[in-house]
């Protein structure tokens, strides 16, 4: 098992429960830990996890909160008769060994090891899977293993796992079969009843639980489990932590949690998890071994594993009123639902671990996100916010008469839908079936994006009429005009190039519409000619915007190359193929901008997406790193700044580990916290994964 690089151990990990929109969050030193449902924001209440040897002060992991939970006894008696706080020590950072891996996370300090197993591998399509297997795959829980090593002591040891905010002993509802605590019916944790395990619920359990049988004071809001380990014994206790929400959980389109159709209640979730615990731990261990055996650096591995846990925390599988599954990924702290410019990037992960969710998203975008403007079909930015769906054809984000954040992304979101379809159809086993059913959709989309090029140079230059007096923007909404403006933008032009090349391959493979294949190819050629005409040979780069004398330098000029790579058009990216001149120019552009003071931050040495903005996005860095190294063959010394990028998230500057938008000079979190799109880091490991179509050699370029 690999330790966290550089000894970093002060960051949040979101142990997401796939499809539940829920997680167990911990890790930021004494800033709150516990369960989160219907959001990803860490709680401010905390957990007491640790042990006491004989009569020594208890030793705790640093999971304490910043708020008191519930009422104390003084609220009932009118006088302060709550037991005095017990003396305790909290393990220092130097005393803790922390390993965040793909399937689990492990904390070690003193005589205790805590392992949280939370990711168990690929997820089956519910339409073709038995109920028994679905219960296993979609159970909204994680598995905790608490090991106490008392072999070197002549005194008994008392271990404990307690959470603030719980009120209900689980023994009450299970006849003593399960021991643990719950917050109403929504979340809780439990162990099977056994010798050495007791429930604790009291005003100040750290002061009261160590002598005799712990009290169950049901008016308090702090409780959990006490474990007794005799002298000379090492023992592991398994605890299930889970959630359960029944009934309608979304507005406008009333839907319930999919798992609520598989389990009766919270007790059912916890008991099932305990029965399957060893199997779950084994599955998580397999994911850990996969991550540990990757030929990548410790920083790359940590970025990948942390991103996966964040993505899982944002995932939500719903059941509509017709009994159909609906998959949603929520947008981190913003809580927007199925943001399309995230979905197209997250597809690389989903095609590896749950390809059926991509088809589900495509169909749901067609059902709810499609609209028509003056130029044809287009797609919304998102489908709602905070579990409230927006009306069909509208988003929670886009507003008229704006030219900056919150304006429309009609052109790019239409590209994103088409690219998502091309990715799915080329890489999923059911892709051909979807293509056959939706040829007209792809034809309409192609016509629509062609219509947004008024001067016939291939590049989008007209804004949707939905913008009113405003102008369209791109997914890079919070950056300056170099990446934020949609019209005549280098980034978006090359993304469109990648889309047209991918669409040409899509229509050529389908064979029912060769004219659309030709149209798409012609549009790609127009963009290529336009982009090459904008190259500044004396300066060695292409300006970010083709108007108003813009001279910004950007890395994402190369971003669009990723799509032909995965969409069945590898010849378009060959160093010796038909687009050689364009690719050589883009490669020279990249080598020009990847210098300190341009798109390498002069202070940190990390990547800046734009020379004129310190706001840089890690999810897009990961994507562009893949293109630079794998497709354009750029020297890894220039590409791999992973130690810097990991330090931004895990080295203490960012308040939240998985933050997308950071200040490139110091890693300060600027926005997009607790974000799912960082899972583009899977592109680091895809050459070692199982895309059936990914059998492409890394190119070698002249002069290398």
PDB file of C-alpha atoms in Angstrom, residues 517-632:
ATOM      1  CA  UNK A 517     -20.252  12.289 -43.429  1.00  0.00           C
ATOM      2  CA  UNK A 518     -19.011  14.498 -46.285  1.00  0.00           C
ATOM      3  CA  UNK A 519     -20.548  17.651 -44.793  1.00  0.00           C
ATOM      4  CA  UNK A 520     -18.879  17.003 -41.443  1.00  0.00           C
ATOM      5  CA  UNK A 521     -15.530  16.338 -43.101  1.00  0.00           C
ATOM      6  CA  UNK A 522     -15.785  19.539 -45.139  1.00  0.00           C
ATOM      7  CA  UNK A 523     -16.524  21.563 -42.003  1.00  0.00           C
ATOM      8  CA  UNK A 524     -13.471  20.068 -40.277  1.00  0.00           C
ATOM      9  CA  UNK A 525     -11.351  21.080 -43.278  1.00  0.00           C
ATOM     10  CA  UNK A 526     -12.703  24.639 -43.126  1.00  0.00           C
ATOM     11  CA  UNK A 527     -11.850  24.941 -39.453  1.00  0.00           C
ATOM     12  CA  UNK A 528      -8.379  23.546 -40.101  1.00  0.00           C
ATOM     13  CA  UNK A 529      -7.732  26.139 -42.784  1.00  0.00           C
ATOM     14  CA  UNK A 530      -9.049  28.979 -40.621  1.00  0.00           C
ATOM     15  CA  UNK A 531      -7.044  27.992 -37.550  1.00  0.00           C
ATOM     16  CA  UNK A 532      -3.846  27.610 -39.579  1.00  0.00           C
ATOM     17  CA  UNK A 533      -4.409  31.036 -41.112  1.00  0.00           C
ATOM     18  CA  UNK A 534      -4.441  32.561 -37.630  1.00  0.00           C
ATOM     19  CA  UNK A 535      -1.053  31.155 -36.647  1.00  0.00           C
ATOM     20  CA  UNK A 536       1.606  33.800 -35.872  1.00  0.00           C
ATOM     21  CA  UNK A 537       4.788  32.231 -37.280  1.00  0.00           C
ATOM     22  CA  UNK A 538       7.192  34.726 -35.722  1.00  0.00           C
ATOM     23  CA  UNK A 539       5.692  34.161 -32.286  1.00  0.00           C
ATOM     24  CA  UNK A 540       4.883  30.472 -32.663  1.00  0.00           C
ATOM     25  CA  UNK A 541       1.291  30.357 -31.429  1.00  0.00           C
ATOM     26  CA  UNK A 542      -2.356  30.895 -32.344  1.00  0.00           C
ATOM     27  CA  UNK A 543      -4.206  33.711 -30.509  1.00  0.00           C
ATOM     28  CA  UNK A 544      -7.079  32.575 -28.325  1.00  0.00           C
ATOM     29  CA  UNK A 545      -9.754  34.728 -29.997  1.00  0.00           C
ATOM     30  CA  UNK A 546      -9.941  35.617 -33.675  1.00  0.00           C
ATOM     31  CA  UNK A 547     -11.112  39.210 -33.175  1.00  0.00           C
ATOM     32  CA  UNK A 548     -10.320  42.512 -31.451  1.00  0.00           C
ATOM     33  CA  UNK A 549      -6.570  41.912 -31.655  1.00  0.00           C
ATOM     34  CA  UNK A 550      -6.590  39.302 -28.915  1.00  0.00           C
ATOM     35  CA  UNK A 551      -3.143  37.876 -28.097  1.00  0.00           C
ATOM     36  CA  UNK A 552      -3.905  35.508 -25.204  1.00  0.00           C
ATOM     37  CA  UNK A 553      -2.237  32.103 -25.222  1.00  0.00           C
ATOM     38  CA  UNK A 554      -4.242  29.021 -24.242  1.00  0.00           C
ATOM     39  CA  UNK A 555      -3.550  25.342 -23.686  1.00  0.00           C
ATOM     40  CA  UNK A 556      -7.047  24.080 -24.641  1.00  0.00           C
ATOM     41  CA  UNK A 557      -6.379  24.792 -28.303  1.00  0.00           C
ATOM     42  CA  UNK A 558      -5.521  21.081 -28.285  1.00  0.00           C
ATOM     43  CA  UNK A 559      -8.488  19.857 -26.191  1.00  0.00           C
ATOM     44  CA  UNK A 560     -10.695  18.924 -29.133  1.00  0.00           C
ATOM     45  CA  UNK A 561      -8.152  16.362 -30.359  1.00  0.00           C
ATOM     46  CA  UNK A 562      -9.241  13.947 -27.618  1.00  0.00           C
ATOM     47  CA  UNK A 563     -12.534  13.153 -29.333  1.00  0.00           C
ATOM     48  CA  UNK A 564     -11.395  11.650 -32.651  1.00  0.00           C
ATOM     49  CA  UNK A 565      -8.992   9.532 -30.592  1.00  0.00           C
ATOM     50  CA  UNK A 566     -11.919   7.843 -28.847  1.00  0.00           C
ATOM     51  CA  UNK A 567     -14.521   8.124 -31.609  1.00  0.00           C
ATOM     52  CA  UNK A 568     -13.092   5.921 -34.320  1.00  0.00           C
ATOM     53  CA  UNK A 569     -11.007   8.430 -36.256  1.00  0.00           C
ATOM     54  CA  UNK A 570      -7.395   7.812 -35.156  1.00  0.00           C
ATOM     55  CA  UNK A 571      -6.085   8.443 -38.666  1.00  0.00           C
ATOM     56  CA  UNK A 572      -7.140  12.086 -38.268  1.00  0.00           C
ATOM     57  CA  UNK A 573      -4.541  12.395 -35.488  1.00  0.00           C
ATOM     58  CA  UNK A 574      -1.645  10.646 -37.170  1.00  0.00           C
ATOM     59  CA  UNK A 575       1.673  12.431 -37.381  1.00  0.00           C
ATOM     60  CA  UNK A 576       1.785  11.270 -40.979  1.00  0.00           C
ATOM     61  CA  UNK A 577      -1.903  11.560 -41.849  1.00  0.00           C
ATOM     62  CA  UNK A 578      -4.123  14.051 -43.686  1.00  0.00           C
ATOM     63  CA  UNK A 579      -4.064  16.624 -40.850  1.00  0.00           C
ATOM     64  CA  UNK A 580      -0.308  16.638 -40.382  1.00  0.00           C
ATOM     65  CA  UNK A 581       0.090  20.394 -40.974  1.00  0.00           C
ATOM     66  CA  UNK A 582      -2.630  21.308 -38.495  1.00  0.00           C
ATOM     67  CA  UNK A 583      -1.271  18.948 -35.853  1.00  0.00           C
ATOM     68  CA  UNK A 584       2.312  20.145 -36.280  1.00  0.00           C
ATOM     69  CA  UNK A 585       1.087  23.712 -35.849  1.00  0.00           C
ATOM     70  CA  UNK A 586      -0.866  22.824 -32.712  1.00  0.00           C
ATOM     71  CA  UNK A 587       2.155  21.012 -31.348  1.00  0.00           C
ATOM     72  CA  UNK A 588       4.351  24.037 -31.967  1.00  0.00           C
ATOM     73  CA  UNK A 589       1.678  26.227 -30.380  1.00  0.00           C
ATOM     74  CA  UNK A 590       1.683  24.049 -27.285  1.00  0.00           C
ATOM     75  CA  UNK A 591       5.456  24.056 -26.970  1.00  0.00           C
ATOM     76  CA  UNK A 592       5.378  27.856 -27.254  1.00  0.00           C
ATOM     77  CA  UNK A 593       2.781  28.391 -24.538  1.00  0.00           C
ATOM     78  CA  UNK A 594       4.117  25.802 -22.071  1.00  0.00           C
ATOM     79  CA  UNK A 595       6.690  28.190 -20.659  1.00  0.00           C
ATOM     80  CA  UNK A 596       6.909  30.064 -17.352  1.00  0.00           C
ATOM     81  CA  UNK A 597       5.019  33.341 -17.476  1.00  0.00           C
ATOM     82  CA  UNK A 598       2.800  32.067 -20.265  1.00  0.00           C
ATOM     83  CA  UNK A 599       0.829  28.910 -19.531  1.00  0.00           C
ATOM     84  CA  UNK A 600       3.229  27.629 -16.893  1.00  0.00           C
ATOM     85  CA  UNK A 601       2.709  29.615 -13.716  1.00  0.00           C
ATOM     86  CA  UNK A 602       5.940  31.387 -12.870  1.00  0.00           C
ATOM     87  CA  UNK A 603       5.395  30.943  -9.123  1.00  0.00           C
ATOM     88  CA  UNK A 604       4.132  27.384  -8.743  1.00  0.00           C
ATOM     89  CA  UNK A 605       5.296  25.723 -11.962  1.00  0.00           C
ATOM     90  CA  UNK A 606       1.792  24.349 -12.559  1.00  0.00           C
ATOM     91  CA  UNK A 607      -0.330  24.628 -15.673  1.00  0.00           C
ATOM     92  CA  UNK A 608      -2.367  27.745 -16.438  1.00  0.00           C
ATOM     93  CA  UNK A 609      -5.025  27.132 -19.063  1.00  0.00           C
ATOM     94  CA  UNK A 610      -4.710  30.744 -20.241  1.00  0.00           C
ATOM     95  CA  UNK A 611      -1.780  33.128 -20.126  1.00  0.00           C
ATOM     96  CA  UNK A 612      -4.156  35.918 -19.113  1.00  0.00           C
ATOM     97  CA  UNK A 613      -5.985  34.220 -16.226  1.00  0.00           C
ATOM     98  CA  UNK A 614      -4.726  32.725 -12.956  1.00  0.00           C
ATOM     99  CA  UNK A 615      -7.946  30.719 -12.640  1.00  0.00           C
ATOM    100  CA  UNK A 616      -7.026  27.243 -13.857  1.00  0.00           C
ATOM    101  CA  UNK A 617      -9.173  24.104 -13.923  1.00  0.00           C
ATOM    102  CA  UNK A 618      -7.701  20.759 -12.956  1.00  0.00           C
ATOM    103  CA  UNK A 619     -10.274  18.627 -14.765  1.00  0.00           C
ATOM    104  CA  UNK A 620      -9.284  20.325 -18.017  1.00  0.00           C
ATOM    105  CA  UNK A 621      -5.590  20.121 -17.175  1.00  0.00           C
ATOM    106  CA  UNK A 622      -5.957  16.332 -16.917  1.00  0.00           C
ATOM    107  CA  UNK A 623      -7.723  16.184 -20.269  1.00  0.00           C
ATOM    108  CA  UNK A 624      -5.193  18.396 -22.050  1.00  0.00           C
ATOM    109  CA  UNK A 625      -2.286  16.530 -20.463  1.00  0.00           C
ATOM    110  CA  UNK A 626      -3.577  13.366 -22.105  1.00  0.00           C
ATOM    111  CA  UNK A 627      -3.723  15.042 -25.510  1.00  0.00           C
ATOM    112  CA  UNK A 628      -0.292  16.610 -25.122  1.00  0.00           C
ATOM    113  CA  UNK A 629       1.448  13.435 -24.058  1.00  0.00           C
ATOM    114  CA  UNK A 630      -0.531  10.669 -25.752  1.00  0.00           C
ATOM    115  CA  UNK A 631      -1.532  12.320 -29.029  1.00  0.00           C
ATOM    116  CA  UNK A 632       1.016  15.086 -29.650  1.00  0.00           C
TER     117      UNK A 632
END
